[in-house]
Coordinates of C-alpha atoms and ligand atoms in Angstrom, one line a residue:
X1096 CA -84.7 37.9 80.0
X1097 CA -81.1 37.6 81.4
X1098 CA -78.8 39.6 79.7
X1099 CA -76.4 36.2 78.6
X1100 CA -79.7 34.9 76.8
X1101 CA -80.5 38.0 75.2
X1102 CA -77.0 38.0 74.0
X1103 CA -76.9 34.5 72.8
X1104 CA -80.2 34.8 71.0
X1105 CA -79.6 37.9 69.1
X1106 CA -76.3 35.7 68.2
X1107 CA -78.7 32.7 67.0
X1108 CA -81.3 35.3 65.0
X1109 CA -79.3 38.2 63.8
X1110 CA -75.6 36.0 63.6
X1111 CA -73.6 39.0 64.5
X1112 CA -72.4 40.6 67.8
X1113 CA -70.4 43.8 69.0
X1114 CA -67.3 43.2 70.7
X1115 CA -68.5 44.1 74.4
X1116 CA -71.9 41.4 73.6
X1117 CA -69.2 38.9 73.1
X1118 CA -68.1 39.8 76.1
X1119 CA -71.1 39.6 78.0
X1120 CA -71.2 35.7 76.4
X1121 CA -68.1 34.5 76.9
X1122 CA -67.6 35.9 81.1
X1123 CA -71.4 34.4 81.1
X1124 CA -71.4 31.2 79.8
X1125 CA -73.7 28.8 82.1
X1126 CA -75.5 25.9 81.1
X1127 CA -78.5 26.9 79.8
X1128 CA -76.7 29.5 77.4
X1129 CA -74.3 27.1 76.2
X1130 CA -76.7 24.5 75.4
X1131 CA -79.3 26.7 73.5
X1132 CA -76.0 27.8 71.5
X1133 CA -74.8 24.5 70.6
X1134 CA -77.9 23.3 69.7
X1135 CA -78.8 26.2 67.6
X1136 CA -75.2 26.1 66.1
X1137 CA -76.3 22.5 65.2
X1138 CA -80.1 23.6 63.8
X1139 CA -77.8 25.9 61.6
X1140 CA -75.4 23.2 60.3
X1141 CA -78.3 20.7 59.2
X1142 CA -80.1 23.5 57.8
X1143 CA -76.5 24.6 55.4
X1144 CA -75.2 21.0 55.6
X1145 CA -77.8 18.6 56.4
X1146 CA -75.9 15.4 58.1
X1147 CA -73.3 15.3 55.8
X1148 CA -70.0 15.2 57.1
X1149 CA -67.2 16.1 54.8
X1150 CA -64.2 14.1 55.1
X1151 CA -60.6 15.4 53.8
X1152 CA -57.8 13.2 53.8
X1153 CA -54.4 15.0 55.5
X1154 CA -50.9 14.3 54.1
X1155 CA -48.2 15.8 56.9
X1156 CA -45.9 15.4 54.1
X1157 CA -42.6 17.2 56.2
X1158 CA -42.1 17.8 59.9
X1159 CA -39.1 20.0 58.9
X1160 CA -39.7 23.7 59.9
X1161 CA -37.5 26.8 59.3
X1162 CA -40.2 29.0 61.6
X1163 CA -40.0 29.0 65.2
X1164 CA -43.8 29.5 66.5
X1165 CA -43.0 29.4 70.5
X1166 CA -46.2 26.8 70.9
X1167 CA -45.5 24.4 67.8
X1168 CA -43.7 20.6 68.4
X1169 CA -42.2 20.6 65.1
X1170 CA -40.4 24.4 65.3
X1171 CA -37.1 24.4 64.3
X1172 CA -35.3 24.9 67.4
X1173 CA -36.4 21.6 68.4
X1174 CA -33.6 19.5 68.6
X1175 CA -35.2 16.4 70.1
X1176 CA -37.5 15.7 67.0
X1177 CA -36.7 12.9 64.5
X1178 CA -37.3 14.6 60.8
X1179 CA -39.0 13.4 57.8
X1180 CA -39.6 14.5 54.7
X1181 CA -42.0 12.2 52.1
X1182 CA -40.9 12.4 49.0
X1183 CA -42.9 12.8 45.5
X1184 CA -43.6 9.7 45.0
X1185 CA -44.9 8.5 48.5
X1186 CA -46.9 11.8 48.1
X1187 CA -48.5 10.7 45.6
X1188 CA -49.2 7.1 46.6
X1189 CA -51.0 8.3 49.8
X1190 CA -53.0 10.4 46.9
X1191 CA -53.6 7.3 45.4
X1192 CA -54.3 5.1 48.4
X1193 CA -56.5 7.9 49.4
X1194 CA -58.4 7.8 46.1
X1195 CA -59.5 4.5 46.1
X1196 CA -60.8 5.0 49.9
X1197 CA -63.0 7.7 48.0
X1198 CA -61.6 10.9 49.4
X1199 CA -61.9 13.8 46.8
X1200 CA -59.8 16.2 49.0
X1201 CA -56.6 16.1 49.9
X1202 CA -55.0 18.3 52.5
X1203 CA -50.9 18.6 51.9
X1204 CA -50.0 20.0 55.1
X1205 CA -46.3 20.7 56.4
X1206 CA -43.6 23.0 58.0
X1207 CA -41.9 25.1 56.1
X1208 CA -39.0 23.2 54.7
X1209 CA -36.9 24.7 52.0
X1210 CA -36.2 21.5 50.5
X1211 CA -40.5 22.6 48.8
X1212 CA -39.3 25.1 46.8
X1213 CA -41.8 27.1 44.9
X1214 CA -41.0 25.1 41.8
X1215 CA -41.2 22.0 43.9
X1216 CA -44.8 22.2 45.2
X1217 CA -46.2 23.6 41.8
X1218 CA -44.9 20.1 39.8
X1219 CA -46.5 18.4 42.9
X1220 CA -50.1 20.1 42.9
X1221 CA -49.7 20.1 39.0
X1222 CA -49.2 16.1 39.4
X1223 CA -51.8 15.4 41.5
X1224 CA -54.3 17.8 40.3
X1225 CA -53.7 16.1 36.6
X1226 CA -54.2 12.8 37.5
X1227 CA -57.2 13.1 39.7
X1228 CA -58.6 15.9 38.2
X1229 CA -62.2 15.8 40.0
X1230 CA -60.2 16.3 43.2
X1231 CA -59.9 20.0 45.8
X1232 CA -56.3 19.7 46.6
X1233 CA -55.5 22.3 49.8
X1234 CA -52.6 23.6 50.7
X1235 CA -51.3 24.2 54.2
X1236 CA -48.0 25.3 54.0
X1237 CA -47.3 28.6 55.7
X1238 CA -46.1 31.7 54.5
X1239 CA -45.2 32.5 50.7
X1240 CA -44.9 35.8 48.4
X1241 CA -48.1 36.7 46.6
X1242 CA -46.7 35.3 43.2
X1243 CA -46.1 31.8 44.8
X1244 CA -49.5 31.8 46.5
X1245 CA -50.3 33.2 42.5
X1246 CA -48.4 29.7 41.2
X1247 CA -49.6 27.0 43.6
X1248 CA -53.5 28.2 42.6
X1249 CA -52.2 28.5 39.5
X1250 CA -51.1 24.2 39.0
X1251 CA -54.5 23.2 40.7
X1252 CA -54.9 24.2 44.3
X1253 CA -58.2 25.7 45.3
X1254 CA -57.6 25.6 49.1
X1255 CA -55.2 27.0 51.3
X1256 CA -55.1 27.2 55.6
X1257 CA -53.4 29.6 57.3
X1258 CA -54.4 30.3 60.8
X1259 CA -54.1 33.9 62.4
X1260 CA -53.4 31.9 65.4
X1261 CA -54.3 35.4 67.4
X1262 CA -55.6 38.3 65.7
X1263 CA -54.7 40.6 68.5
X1264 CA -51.4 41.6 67.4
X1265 CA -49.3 41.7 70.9
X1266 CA -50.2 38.3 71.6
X1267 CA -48.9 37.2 68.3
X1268 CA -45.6 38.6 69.5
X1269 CA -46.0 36.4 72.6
X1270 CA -46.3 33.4 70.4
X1271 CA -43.5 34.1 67.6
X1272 CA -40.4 35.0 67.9
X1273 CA -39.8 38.9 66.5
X1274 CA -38.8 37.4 62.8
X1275 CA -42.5 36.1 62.1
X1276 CA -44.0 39.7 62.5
X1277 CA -48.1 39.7 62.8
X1278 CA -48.2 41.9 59.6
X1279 CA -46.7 39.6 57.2
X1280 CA -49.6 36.8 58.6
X1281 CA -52.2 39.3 58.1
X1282 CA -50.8 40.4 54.8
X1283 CA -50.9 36.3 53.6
X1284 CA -53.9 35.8 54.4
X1285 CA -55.4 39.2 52.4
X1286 CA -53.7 37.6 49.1
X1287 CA -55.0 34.3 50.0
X1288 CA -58.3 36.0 49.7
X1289 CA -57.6 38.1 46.6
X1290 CA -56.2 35.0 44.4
X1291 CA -59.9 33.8 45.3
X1292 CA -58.6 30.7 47.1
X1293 CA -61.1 29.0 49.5
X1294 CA -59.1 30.5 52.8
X1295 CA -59.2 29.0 55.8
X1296 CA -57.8 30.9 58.6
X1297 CA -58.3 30.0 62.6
X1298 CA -57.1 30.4 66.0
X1299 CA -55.7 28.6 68.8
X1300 CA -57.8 28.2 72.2
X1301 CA -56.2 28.6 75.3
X1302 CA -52.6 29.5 74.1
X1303 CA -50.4 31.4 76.6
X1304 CA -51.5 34.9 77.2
X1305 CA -54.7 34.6 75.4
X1306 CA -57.2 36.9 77.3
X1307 CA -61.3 37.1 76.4
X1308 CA -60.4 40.1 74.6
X1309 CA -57.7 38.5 72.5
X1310 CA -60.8 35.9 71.8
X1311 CA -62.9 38.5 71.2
X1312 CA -60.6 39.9 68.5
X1313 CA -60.5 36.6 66.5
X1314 CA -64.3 36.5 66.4
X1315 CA -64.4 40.1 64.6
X1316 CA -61.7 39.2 63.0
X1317 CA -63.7 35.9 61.7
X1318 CA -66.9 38.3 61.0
X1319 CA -64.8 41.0 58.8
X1320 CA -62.4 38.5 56.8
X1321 CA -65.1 36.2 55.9
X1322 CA -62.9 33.3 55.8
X1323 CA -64.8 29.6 53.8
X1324 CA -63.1 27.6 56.4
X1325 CA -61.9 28.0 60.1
X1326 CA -59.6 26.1 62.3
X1327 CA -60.0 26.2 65.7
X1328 CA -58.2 24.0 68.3
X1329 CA -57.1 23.6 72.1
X1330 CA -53.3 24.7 72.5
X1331 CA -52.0 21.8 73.3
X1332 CA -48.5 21.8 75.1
X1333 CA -45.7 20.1 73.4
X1334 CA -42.3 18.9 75.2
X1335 CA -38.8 20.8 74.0
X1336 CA -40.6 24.3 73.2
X1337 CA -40.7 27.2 75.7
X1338 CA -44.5 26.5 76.6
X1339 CA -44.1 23.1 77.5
X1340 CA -45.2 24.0 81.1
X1341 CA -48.3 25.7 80.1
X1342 CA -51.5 24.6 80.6
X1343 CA -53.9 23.1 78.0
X1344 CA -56.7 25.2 76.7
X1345 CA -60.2 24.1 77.5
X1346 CA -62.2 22.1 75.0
X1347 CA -65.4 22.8 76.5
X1348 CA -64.4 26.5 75.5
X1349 CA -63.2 25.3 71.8
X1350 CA -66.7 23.4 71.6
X1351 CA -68.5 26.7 72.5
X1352 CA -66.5 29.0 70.4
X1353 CA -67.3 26.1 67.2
X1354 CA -71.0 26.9 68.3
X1355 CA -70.4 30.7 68.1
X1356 CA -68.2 30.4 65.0
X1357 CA -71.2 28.6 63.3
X1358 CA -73.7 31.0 64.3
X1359 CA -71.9 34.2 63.0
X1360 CA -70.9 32.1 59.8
X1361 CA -73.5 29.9 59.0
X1362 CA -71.9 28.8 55.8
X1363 CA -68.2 28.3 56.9
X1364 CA -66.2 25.1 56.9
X1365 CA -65.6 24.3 59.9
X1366 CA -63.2 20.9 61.1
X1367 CA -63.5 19.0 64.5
X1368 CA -60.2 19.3 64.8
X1369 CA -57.1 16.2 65.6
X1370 CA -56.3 18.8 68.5
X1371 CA -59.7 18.4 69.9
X1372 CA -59.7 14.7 69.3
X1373 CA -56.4 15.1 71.2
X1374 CA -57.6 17.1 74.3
X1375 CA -60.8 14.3 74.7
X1376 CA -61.3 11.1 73.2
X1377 CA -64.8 12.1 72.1
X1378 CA -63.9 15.6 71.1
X1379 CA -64.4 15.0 67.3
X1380 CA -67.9 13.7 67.7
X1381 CA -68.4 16.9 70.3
X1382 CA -67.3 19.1 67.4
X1383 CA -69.7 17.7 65.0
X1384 CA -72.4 18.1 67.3
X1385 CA -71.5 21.9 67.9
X1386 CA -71.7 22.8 65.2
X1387 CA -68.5 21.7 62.9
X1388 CA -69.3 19.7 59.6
X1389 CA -65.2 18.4 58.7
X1390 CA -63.1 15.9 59.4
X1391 CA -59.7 15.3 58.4
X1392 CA -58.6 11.6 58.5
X1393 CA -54.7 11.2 58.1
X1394 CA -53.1 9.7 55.1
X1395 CA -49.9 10.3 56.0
X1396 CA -47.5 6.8 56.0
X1397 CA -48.2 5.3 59.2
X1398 CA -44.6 5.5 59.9
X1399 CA -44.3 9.1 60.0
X1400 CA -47.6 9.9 62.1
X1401 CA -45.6 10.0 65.5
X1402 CA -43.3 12.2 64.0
X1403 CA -45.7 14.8 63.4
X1404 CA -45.9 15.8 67.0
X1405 CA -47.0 19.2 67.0
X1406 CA -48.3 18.4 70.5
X1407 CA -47.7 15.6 73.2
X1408 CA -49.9 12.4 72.8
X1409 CA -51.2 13.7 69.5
X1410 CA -53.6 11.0 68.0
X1411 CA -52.9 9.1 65.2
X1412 CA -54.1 5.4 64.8
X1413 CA -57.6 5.9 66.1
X1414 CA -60.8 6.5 64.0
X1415 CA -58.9 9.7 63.0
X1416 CA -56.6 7.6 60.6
X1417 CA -57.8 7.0 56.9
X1418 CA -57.3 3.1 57.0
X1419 CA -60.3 3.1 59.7
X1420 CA -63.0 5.5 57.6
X1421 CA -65.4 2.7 58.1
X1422 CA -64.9 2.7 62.2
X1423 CA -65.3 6.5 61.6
X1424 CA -68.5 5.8 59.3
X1425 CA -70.2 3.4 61.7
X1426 CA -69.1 6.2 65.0
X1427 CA -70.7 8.6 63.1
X1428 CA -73.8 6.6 62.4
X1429 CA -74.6 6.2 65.6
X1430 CA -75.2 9.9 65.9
X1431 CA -77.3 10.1 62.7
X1432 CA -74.2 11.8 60.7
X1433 CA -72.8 10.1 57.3
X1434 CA -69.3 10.7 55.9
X1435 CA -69.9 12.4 52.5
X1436 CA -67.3 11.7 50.2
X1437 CA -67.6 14.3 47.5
X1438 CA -65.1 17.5 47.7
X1439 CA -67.1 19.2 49.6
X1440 CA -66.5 22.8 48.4
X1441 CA -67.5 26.1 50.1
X1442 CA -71.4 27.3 49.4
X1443 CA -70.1 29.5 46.4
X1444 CA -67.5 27.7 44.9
X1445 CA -68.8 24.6 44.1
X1446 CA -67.5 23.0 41.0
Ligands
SAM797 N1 -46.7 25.3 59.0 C1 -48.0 25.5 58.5 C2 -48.6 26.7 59.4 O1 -48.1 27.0 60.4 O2 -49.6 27.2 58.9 C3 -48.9 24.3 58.6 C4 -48.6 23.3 59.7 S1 -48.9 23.9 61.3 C5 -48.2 22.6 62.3 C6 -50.7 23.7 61.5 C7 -51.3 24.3 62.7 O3 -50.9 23.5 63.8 C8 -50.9 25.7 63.1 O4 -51.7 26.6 62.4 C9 -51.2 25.7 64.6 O5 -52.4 26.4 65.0 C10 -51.3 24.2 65.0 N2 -50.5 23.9 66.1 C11 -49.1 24.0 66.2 N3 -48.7 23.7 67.5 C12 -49.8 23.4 68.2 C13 -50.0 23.1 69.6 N4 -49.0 23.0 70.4 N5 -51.3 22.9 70.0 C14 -52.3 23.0 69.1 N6 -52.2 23.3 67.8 C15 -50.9 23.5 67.4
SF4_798 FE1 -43.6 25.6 61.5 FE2 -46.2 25.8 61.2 FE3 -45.1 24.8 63.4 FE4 -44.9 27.4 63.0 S1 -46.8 26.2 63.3 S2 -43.2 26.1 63.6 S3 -44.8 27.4 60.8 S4 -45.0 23.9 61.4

């Protein structure tokens, strides 16, 4: 047997891999090796998952950022973006909207804007966890002391994303200025962990300056943090930020590395991302049929979806919009998936 095959099927039968077999899989990656992945990757997911797609409904509640990430639409230096911040209340009325559309997990995502104090976003998770108590809320809000991590888990969220974005830690310096240092990411995402939050963590594909072995370093890194949830995505250029020029990552490489994700981490969460959907108009569907078993409608006011332009021609009144779950449904359908509407937790943690 080739040496790519024997790679990728010790993958699918043993789910782990040493740093130079990734290697060998991802400068080798030819048809017939990245079809036996994805559909193994998929074999796996029905055999965790069944069908079932879990369905989480996103709230970009602020574009306001006081980071700078080098590859982000919304970073601070970026004068040419209108603000918004939602406010409680429309918060909580995309919560409630969201509700009675049957989501059970909602997703507050956002930049870090100082106007969320600590205080802030513990009477908002405490609000919304109180009134629909059967509900995961997850928080996706950057980079906080232990003790706030320690308070936000503390008023009712279970969930919280952070990507790595790079685990090798000289590209992070290529992607943030010298203020955001790797350590204090790595050091988040350990007390993430040890609070006993479902983490998510993740990495962007394709980003300026990645290199095989930078992708290689986020797959060990995947295999030794044992995250419940990953986020991966093309890097998608976004105008006003200094990698506007740069080229797209590849979503056929995202849709493989989803396959290889699910095959080392059978039991991890794993989205079709908006960026996917973003990079091709079928990419979602793609993702679920790699391997991925999430999707993350947006609840956000319709209003303020352009404004959350992490990325040029970001999607946002498609079949990846809440109001249109029964498009979504009926897409899905057609390739034998259905949208399950319970919370959805990690195997381990389910309530
Ligand atoms: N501020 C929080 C944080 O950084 O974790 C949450 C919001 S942030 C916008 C969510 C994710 O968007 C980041 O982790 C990053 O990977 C992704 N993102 C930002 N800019 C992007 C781009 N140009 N292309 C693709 N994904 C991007
Ligand atoms: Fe802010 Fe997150 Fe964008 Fe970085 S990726 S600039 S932290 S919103």
């Amino acid at each position: 047997m080739r040496e790519p095959m024997r790679v990728a099927e010790k993958l699918i039968g043993e789910h782990t891999l040493s740093g130079e077999e990734w290697r060998v899989l991802l400068e080798n990656s030819d048809r017939e090796m990245t079809e036996l992945i994805k559909n193994a990757a998929r074999e796996v997911t029905d055999s965790v998952f069944g069908r079932q797609v879990y369905i989480r409904g996103l709230i970009e509640f602020t574009n306001i950022c006081k980071k700078d990430c080098y590859y982000c639409g919304i970073r601070k230096s970026n004068s040419c973006v209108e603000r918004y911040r939602l406010t409680e209340e429309e918060i909580l009325s995309c919560c409630e909207e969201g509700y009675e559309a049957g989501f059970r997990t909602f997703v507050l995502q956002g930049g870090e804007d100082g106007y969320f104090t600590e205080e802030r976003l513990c009477v908002l998770v405490n609000e919304i966890h109180t009134k629909y108590p059967d509900c995961a809320i997850t928080l996706s809000v950057g980079e906080w002391e232990k003790e706030s991590y320690e308070r936000f888990y503390a008023a009712g969220a279970e969930r919280f994303l952070l990507r790595q974005e790079t685990a090798n830690a000289e590209h992070y310096g290529k992607l943030h200025p010298g203020n955001q240092p790797f350590a204090t990411r790595m050091e988040c995402l350990r007390y993430l962990k040890d609070i006993g939050y479902q983490t998510g963590c993740g990495f962007l594909v394709g980003s300026p300056y990645q290199t095989i072995d930078c992708i290689i370093e986020d797959l060990l890194f995947l295999e030794r943090f044992r995250p419940q949830m990953v986020g991966i995505g093309p890097f998608l250029p976004a105008k006003n930020t200094p990698f506007e020029s740069e080229a797209a990552g590849s979503s056929e490489l995202t849709l493989f590395l989803l396959s290889a994700i699910r095959l080392m981490l059978p039991e991890v969460l794993l989205p079709a991302t908006t960026a996917l959907g973003t990079a091709r108009s079928d990419g979602r569907l793609q993702g679920l049929l790699h391997g991925a078993n999430v999707i993350m409608p947006n609840l956000s006011p319709a209003r303020v979806r352009e404004k959350y332009s992490l990325y040029d021609n970001k999607v946002h009144s498609g079949n990846e919009a809440a109001e249109h779950l029964e498009a979504l449904r009926t897409e899905l359908a057609k390739a034998d998936f259905t949208v399950a509407m319970s919370r959805g937790d990690a195997p381990g943690f389910a309530k």
